[in-house]
Coordinates of N, CA and C in Angstrom, one line a residue:
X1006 N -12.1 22.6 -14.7 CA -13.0 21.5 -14.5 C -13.6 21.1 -15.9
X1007 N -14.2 22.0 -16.5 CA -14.8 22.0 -18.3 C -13.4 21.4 -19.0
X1008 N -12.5 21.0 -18.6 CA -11.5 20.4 -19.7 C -11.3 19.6 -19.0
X1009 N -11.2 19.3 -18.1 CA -11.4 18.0 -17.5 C -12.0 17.0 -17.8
X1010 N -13.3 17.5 -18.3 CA -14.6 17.2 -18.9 C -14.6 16.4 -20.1
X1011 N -13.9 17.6 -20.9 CA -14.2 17.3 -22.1 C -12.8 16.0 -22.4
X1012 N -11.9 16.3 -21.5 CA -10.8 15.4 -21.3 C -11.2 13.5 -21.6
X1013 N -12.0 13.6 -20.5 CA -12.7 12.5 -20.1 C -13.7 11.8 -21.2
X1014 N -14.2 12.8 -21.5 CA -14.9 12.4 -22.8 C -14.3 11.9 -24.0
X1015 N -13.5 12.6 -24.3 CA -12.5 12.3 -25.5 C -11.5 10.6 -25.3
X1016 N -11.1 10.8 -23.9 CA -10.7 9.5 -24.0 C -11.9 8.2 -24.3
X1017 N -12.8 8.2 -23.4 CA -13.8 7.4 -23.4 C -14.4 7.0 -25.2
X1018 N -14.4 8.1 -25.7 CA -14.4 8.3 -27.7 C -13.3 7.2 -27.8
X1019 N -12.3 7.6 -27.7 CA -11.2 6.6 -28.2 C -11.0 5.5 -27.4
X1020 N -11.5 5.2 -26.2 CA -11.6 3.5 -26.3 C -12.8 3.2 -26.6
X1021 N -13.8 3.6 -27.0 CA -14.8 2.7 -28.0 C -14.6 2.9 -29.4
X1022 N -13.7 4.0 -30.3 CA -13.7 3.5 -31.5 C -12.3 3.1 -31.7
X1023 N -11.0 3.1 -30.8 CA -9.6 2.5 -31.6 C -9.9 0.7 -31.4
X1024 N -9.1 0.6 -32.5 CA -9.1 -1.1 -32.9 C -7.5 -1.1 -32.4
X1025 N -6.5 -0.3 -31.8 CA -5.3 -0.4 -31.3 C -5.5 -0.7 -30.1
X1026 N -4.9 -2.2 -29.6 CA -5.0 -2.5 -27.9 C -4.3 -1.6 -27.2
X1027 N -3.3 -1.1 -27.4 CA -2.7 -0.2 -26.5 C -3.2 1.4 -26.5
X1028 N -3.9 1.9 -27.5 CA -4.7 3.0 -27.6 C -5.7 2.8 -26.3
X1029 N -6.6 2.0 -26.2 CA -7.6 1.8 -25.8 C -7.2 1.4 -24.3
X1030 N -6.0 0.6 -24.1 CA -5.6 0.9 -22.9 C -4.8 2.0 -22.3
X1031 N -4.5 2.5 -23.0 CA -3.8 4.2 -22.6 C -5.5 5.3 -22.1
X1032 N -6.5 4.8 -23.0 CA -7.5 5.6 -23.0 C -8.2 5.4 -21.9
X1033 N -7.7 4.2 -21.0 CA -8.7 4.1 -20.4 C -7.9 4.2 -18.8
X1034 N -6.2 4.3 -18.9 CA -5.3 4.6 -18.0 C -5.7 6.2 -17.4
X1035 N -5.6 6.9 -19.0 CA -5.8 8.4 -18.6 C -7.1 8.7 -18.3
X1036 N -7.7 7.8 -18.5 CA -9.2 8.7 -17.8 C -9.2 8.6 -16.4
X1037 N -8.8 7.4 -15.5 CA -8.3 7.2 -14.4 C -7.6 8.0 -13.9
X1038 N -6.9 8.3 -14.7 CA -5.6 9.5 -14.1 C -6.4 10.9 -13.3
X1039 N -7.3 10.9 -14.9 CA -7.5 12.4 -14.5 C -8.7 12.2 -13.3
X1040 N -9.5 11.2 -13.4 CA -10.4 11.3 -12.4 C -9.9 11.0 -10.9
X1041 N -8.4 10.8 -11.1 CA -7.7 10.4 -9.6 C -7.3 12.0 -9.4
X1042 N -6.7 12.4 -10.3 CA -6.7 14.1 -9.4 C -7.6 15.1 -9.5
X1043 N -9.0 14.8 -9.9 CA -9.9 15.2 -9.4 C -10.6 14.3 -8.1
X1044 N -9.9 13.7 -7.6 CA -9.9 13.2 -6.0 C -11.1 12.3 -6.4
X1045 N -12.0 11.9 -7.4 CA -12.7 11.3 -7.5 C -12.0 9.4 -7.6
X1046 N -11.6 9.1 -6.4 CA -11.0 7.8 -6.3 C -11.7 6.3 -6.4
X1047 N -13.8 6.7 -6.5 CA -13.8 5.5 -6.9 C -14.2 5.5 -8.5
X1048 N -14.2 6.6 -9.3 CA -14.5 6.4 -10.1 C -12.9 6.6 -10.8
X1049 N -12.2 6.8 -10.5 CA -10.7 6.2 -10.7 C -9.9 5.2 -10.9
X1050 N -11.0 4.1 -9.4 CA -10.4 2.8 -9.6 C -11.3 2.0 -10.5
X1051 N -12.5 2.5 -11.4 CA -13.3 1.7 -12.1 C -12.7 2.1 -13.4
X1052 N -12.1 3.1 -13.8 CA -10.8 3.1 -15.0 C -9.9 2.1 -15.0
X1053 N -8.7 2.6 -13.7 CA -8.0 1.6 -13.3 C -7.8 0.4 -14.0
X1054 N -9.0 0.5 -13.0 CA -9.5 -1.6 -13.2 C -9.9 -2.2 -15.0
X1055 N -10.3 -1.1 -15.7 CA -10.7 -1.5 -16.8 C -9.5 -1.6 -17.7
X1056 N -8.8 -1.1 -17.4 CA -7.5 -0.8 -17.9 C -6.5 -2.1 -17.6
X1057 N -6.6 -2.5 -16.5 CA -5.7 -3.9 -15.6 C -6.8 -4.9 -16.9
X1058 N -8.0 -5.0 -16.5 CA -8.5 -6.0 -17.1 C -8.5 -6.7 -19.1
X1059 N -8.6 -5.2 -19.5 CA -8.5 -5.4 -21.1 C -6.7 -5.6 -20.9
X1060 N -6.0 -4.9 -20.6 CA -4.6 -5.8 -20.5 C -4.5 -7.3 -20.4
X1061 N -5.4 -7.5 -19.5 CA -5.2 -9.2 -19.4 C -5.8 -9.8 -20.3
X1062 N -7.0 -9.5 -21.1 CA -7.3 -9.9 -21.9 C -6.6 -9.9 -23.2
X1063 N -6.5 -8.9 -23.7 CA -5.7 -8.3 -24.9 C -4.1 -9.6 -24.6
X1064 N -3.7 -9.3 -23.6 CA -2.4 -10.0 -23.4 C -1.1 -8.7 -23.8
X1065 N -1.7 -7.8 -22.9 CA -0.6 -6.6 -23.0 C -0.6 -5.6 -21.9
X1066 N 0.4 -6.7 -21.2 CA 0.7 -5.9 -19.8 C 2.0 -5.6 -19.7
X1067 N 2.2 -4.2 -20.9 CA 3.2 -3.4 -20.6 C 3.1 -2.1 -19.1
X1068 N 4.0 -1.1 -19.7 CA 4.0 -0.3 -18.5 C 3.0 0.6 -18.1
X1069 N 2.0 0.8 -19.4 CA 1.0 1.4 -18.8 C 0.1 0.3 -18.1
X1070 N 0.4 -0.8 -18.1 CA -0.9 -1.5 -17.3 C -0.1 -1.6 -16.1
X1071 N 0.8 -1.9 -16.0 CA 1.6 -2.2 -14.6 C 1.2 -0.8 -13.8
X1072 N 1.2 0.2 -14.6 CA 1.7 1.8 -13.3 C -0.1 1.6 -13.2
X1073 N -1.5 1.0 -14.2 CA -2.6 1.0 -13.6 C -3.2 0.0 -12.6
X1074 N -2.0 -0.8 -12.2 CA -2.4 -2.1 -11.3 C -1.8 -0.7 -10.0
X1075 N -0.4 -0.3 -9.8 CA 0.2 0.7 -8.8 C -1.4 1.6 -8.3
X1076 N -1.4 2.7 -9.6 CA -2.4 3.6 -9.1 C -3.6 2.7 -8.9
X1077 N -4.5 1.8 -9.4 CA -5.8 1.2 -8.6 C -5.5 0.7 -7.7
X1078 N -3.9 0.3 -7.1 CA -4.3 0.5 -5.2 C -4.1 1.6 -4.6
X1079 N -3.3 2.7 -5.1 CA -3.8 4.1 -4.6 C -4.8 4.4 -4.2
X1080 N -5.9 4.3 -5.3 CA -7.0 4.6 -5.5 C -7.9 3.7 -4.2
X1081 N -7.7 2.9 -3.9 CA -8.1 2.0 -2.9 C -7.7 2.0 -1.5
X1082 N -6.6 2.7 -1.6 CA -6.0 3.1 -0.2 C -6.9 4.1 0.4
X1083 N -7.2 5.1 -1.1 CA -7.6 6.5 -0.4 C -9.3 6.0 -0.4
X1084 N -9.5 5.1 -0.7 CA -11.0 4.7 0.3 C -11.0 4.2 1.3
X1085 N -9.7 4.0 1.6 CA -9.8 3.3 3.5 C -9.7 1.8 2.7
X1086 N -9.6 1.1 2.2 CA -9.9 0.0 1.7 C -8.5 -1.0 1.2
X1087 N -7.9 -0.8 2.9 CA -6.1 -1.0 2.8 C -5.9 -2.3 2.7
X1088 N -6.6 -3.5 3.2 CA -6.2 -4.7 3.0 C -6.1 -5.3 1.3
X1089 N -7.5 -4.4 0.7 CA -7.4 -4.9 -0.8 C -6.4 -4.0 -1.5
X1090 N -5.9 -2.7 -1.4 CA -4.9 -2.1 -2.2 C -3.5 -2.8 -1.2
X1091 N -3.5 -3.5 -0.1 CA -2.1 -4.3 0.2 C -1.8 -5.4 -0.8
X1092 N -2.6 -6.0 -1.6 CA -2.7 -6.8 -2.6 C -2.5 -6.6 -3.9
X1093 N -3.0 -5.4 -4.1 CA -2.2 -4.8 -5.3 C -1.4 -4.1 -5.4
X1094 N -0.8 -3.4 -4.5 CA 0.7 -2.8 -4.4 C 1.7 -4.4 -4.1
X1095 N 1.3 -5.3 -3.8 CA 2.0 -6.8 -3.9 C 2.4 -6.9 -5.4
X1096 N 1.1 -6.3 -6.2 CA 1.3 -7.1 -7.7 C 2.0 -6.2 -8.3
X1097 N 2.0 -5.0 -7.9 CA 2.3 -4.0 -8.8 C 4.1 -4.2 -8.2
X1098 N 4.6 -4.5 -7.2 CA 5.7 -4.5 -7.0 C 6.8 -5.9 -7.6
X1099 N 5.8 -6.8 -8.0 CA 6.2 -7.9 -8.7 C 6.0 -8.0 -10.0
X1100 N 5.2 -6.7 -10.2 CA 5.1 -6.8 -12.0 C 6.3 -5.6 -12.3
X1101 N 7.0 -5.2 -11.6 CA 7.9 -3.6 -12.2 C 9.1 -3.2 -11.1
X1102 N 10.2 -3.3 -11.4 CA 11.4 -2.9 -10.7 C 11.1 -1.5 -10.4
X1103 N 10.3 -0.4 -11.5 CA 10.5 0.6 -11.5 C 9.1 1.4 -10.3
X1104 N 8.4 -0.2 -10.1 CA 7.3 0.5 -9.2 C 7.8 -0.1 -7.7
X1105 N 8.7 -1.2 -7.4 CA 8.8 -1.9 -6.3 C 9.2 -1.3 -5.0
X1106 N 10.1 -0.2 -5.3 CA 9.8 0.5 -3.6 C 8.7 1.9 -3.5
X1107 N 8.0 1.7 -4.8 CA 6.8 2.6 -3.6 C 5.7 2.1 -4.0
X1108 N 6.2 0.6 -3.8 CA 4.7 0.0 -3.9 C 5.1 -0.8 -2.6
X1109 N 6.4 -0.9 -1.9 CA 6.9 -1.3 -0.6 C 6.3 -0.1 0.5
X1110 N 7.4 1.0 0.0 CA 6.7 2.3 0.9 C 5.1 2.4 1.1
X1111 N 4.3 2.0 0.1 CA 2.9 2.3 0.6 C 2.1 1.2 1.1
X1112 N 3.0 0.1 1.6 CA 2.0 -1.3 2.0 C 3.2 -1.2 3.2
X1113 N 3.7 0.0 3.8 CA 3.8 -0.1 4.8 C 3.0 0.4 5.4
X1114 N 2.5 1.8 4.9 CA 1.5 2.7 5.2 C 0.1 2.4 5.0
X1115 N -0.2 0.7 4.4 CA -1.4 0.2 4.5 C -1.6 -0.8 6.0
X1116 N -0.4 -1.3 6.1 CA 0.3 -2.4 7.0 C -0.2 -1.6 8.3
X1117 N 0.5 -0.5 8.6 CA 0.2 0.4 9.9 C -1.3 1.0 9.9
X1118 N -1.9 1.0 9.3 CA -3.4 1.5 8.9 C -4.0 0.4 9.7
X1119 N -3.9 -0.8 9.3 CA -4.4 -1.8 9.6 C -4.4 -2.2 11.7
X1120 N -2.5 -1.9 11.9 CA -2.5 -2.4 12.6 C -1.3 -3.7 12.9
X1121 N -0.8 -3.9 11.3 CA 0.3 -4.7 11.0 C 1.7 -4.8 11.2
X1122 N 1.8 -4.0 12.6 CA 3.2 -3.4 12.7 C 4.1 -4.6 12.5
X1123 N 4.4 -5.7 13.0 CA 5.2 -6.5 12.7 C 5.5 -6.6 11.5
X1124 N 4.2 -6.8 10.8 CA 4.2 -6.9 9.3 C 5.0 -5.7 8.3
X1125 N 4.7 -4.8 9.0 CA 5.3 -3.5 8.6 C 6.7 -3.0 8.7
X1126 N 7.2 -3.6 9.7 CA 8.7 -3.2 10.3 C 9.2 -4.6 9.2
X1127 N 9.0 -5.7 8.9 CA 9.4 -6.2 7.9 C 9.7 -5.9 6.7
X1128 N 8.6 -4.8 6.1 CA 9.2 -4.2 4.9 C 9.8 -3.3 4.8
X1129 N 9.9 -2.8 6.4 CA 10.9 -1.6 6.4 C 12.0 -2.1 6.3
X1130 N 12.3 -2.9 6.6 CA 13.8 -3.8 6.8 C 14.4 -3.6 5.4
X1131 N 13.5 -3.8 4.3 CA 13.7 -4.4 3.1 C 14.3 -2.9 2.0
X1132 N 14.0 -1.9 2.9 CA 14.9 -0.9 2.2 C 16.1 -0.9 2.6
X1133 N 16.6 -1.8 3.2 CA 18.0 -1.9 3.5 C 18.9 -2.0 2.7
X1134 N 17.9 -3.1 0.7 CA 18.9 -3.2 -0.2 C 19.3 -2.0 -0.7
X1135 N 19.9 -2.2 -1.8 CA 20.4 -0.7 -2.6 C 19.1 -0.3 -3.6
X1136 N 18.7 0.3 -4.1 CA 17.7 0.7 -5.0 C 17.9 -0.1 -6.5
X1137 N 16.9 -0.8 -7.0 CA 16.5 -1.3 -8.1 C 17.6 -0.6 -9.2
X1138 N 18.1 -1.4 -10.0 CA 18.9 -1.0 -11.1 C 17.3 0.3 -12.1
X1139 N 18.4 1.4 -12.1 CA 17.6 2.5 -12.7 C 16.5 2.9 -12.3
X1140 N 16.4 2.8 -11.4 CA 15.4 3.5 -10.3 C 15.9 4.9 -10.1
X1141 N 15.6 6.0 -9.5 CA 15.9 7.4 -9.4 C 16.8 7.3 -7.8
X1142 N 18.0 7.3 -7.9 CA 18.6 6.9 -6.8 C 18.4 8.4 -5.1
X1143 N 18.4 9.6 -6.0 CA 17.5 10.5 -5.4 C 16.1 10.1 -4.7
X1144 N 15.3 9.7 -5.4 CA 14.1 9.4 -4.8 C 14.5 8.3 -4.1
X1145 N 14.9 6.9 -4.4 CA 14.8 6.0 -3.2 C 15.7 6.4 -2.2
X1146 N 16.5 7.3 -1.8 CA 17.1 7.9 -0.7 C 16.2 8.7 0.0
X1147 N 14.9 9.4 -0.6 CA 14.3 10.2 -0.1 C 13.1 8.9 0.8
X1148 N 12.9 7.8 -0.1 CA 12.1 7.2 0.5 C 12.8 6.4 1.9
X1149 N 14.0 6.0 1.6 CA 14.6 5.9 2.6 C 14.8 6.2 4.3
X1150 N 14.8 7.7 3.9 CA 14.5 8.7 4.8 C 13.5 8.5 5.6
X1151 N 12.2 8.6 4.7 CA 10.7 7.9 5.4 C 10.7 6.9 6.3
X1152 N 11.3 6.1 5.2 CA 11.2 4.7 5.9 C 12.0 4.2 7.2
X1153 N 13.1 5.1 7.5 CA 13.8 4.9 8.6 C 13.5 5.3 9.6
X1154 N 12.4 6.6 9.8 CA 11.7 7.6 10.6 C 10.8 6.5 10.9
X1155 N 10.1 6.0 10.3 CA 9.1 5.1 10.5 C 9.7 3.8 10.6
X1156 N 10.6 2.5 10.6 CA 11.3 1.5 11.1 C 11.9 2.3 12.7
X1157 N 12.2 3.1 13.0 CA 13.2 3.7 14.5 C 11.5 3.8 15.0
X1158 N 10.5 4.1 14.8 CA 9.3 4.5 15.8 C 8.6 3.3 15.7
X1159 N 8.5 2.1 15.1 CA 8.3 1.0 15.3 C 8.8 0.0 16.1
X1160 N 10.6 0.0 15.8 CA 11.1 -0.8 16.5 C 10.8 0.2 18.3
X1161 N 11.0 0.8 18.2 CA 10.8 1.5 19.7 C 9.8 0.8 20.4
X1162 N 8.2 1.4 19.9 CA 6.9 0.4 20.2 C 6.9 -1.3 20.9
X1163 N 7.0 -1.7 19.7 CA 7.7 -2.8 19.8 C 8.1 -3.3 21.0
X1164 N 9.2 -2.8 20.9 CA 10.4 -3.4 21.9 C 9.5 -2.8 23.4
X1165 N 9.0 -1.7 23.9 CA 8.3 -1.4 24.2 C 7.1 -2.3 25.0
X1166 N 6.5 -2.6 24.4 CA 5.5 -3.3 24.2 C 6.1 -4.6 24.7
X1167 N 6.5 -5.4 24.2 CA 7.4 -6.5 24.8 C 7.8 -6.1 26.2
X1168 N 8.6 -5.6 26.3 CA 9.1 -5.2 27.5 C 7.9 -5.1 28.5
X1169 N 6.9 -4.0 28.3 CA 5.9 -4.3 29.3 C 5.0 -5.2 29.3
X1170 N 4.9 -6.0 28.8 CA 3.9 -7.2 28.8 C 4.2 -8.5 29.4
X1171 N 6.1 -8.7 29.4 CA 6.9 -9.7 30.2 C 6.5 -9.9 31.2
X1172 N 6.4 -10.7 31.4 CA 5.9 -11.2 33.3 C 7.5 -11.1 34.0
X1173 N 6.8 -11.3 35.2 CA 8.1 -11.3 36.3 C 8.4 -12.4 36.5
X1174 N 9.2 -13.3 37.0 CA 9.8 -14.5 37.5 C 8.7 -14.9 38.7
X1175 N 8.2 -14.0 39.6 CA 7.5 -14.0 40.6 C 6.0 -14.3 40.3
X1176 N 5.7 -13.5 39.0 CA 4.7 -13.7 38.4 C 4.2 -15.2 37.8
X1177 N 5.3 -15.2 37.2 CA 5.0 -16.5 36.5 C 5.2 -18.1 37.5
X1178 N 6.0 -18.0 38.7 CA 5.6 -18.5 39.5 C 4.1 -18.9 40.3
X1179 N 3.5 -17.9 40.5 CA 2.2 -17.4 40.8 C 1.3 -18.2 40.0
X1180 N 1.5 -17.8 38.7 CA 0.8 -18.7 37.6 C 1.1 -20.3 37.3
X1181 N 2.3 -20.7 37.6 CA 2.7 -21.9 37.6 C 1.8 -22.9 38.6
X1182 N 1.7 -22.2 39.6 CA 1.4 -22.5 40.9 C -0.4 -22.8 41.0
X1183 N -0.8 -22.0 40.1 CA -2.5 -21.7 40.4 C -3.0 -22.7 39.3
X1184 N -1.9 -22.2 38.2 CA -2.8 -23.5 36.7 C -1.3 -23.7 35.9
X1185 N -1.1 -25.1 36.7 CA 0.1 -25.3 36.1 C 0.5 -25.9 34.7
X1186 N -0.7 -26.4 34.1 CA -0.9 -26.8 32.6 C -1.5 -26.2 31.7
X1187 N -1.5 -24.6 31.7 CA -2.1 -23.8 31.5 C -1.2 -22.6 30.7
X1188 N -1.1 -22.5 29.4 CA -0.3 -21.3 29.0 C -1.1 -20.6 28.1
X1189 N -1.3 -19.0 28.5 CA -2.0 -17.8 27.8 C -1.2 -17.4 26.8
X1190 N -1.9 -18.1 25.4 CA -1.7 -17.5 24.2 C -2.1 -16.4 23.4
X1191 N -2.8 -15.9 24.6 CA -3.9 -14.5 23.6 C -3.0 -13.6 23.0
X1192 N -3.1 -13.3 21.4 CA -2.6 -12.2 21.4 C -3.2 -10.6 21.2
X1193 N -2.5 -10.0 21.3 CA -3.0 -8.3 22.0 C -4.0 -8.1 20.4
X1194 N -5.1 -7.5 21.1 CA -6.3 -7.1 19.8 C -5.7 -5.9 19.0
X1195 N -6.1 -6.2 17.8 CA -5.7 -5.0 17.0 C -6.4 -3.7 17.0
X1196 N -5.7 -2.8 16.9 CA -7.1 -1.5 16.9 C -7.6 -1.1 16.5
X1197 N -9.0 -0.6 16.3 CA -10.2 -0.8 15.8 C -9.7 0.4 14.4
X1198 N -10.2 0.0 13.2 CA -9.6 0.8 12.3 C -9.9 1.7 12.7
X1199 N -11.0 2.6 12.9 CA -11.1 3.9 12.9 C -10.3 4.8 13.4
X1200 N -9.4 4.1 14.7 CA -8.4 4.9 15.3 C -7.5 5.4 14.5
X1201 N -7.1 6.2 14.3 CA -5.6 6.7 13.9 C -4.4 6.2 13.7
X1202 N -3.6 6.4 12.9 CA -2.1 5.7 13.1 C -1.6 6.1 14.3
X1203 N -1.0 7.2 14.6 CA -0.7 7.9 15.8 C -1.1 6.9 17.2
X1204 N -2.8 7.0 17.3 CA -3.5 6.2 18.2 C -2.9 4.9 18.5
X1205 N -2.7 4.5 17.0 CA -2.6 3.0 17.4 C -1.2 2.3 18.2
X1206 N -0.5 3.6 17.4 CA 1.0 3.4 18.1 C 1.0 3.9 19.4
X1207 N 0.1 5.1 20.2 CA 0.0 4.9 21.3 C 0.3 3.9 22.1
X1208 N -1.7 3.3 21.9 CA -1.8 1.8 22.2 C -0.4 1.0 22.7
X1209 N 0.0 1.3 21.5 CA 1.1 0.3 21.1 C 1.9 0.0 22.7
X1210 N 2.4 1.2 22.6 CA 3.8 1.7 23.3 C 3.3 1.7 24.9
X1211 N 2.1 1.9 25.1 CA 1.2 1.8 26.6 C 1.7 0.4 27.5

């Protein structure tokens, strides 16, 4: 933890005295870094962020600013705070071939957080292509793997869910009959975040 410390300190030195834009954004990537594996995730995403921002300013949004747009929605995931890191795993997958499927893989797992299953079995689909030229073809097979465990328990739900929700012929007679200019558009409430993924897919499948 004492070099952690002094870690942090030393970067923070060198982004107030280097006159190098890319010094000062490395300095201010790694202090994020380290404060993200010291699980300290919101003072991680105020590195992050400082790091995304003098990039835009400076006008140097190489690879260390792209992997700090990825990790500040990490960092935002792990505050529960999934609609806004679904936004920046968007950017970070459109700023970098080399970040685009796990910045896919993790805005599925923000998607289902939420409650987005449709939304989510959508980007499951999307590992269907082959892996990014020079991407680690090992890793996107492993993420694969993931993704397909989770696209098979979605589509299940799903289909599920449809299925029980279909009216009968009899039914919808019934209904024709009682209010015949009348069609229920409601759609099913989402679940209250606090539930669980697990839970929600319950829900789901009930």
């Amino acid at each position: 933890e004492k070099k952690q410390q002094q870690a942090l300190m030393l970067y923070a030195k060198a982004a107030e005295l280097t006159r190098i834009p890319s010094c000062k954004l490395n300095s201010y990537f790694r202090s994020g870094w380290v404060l993200m594996h010291e699980k300290d995730f919101v003072k991680a995403a105020d590195m992050f962020r400082y790091a995304i921002e003098y990039g835009e300013l400076v006008h140097l949004q190489n690879e260390t600013y792209e992997h700090a747009v990825y990790w500040y929605a990490l960092c935002l995931e792990s505050q529960g705070l999934y609609l806004e890191a679904l936004k920046w795993y968007r950017l970070a997958q459109a700023a970098s071939l080399q970040l685009d499927p796990e910045s896919r893989y993790r805005q599925i797992v923000c998607l289902n957080q939420v409650g987005l299953f449709n939304d989510a079995l959508n980007v499951c689909r999307t590992f269907d292509a082959p892996a990014p030229d020079d991407f680690d073809n090992q890793r996107y097979e492993t993420l694969r793997h993931e993704v397909r465990k989770e696209r098979e328990m979605l589509e299940a739900c799903l289909t599920s869910r449809r299925l029980s929700t279909r009216p009968s012929v009899d039914s919808l007679s019934r209904q024709a009959c009682l209010t015949p200019y009348r069609t229920n558009n409601k759609s099913a409430v989402p679940a209250r975040r606090s539930e669980s993924v697990s839970a929600r897919r319950r829900t789901l499948c009930n």
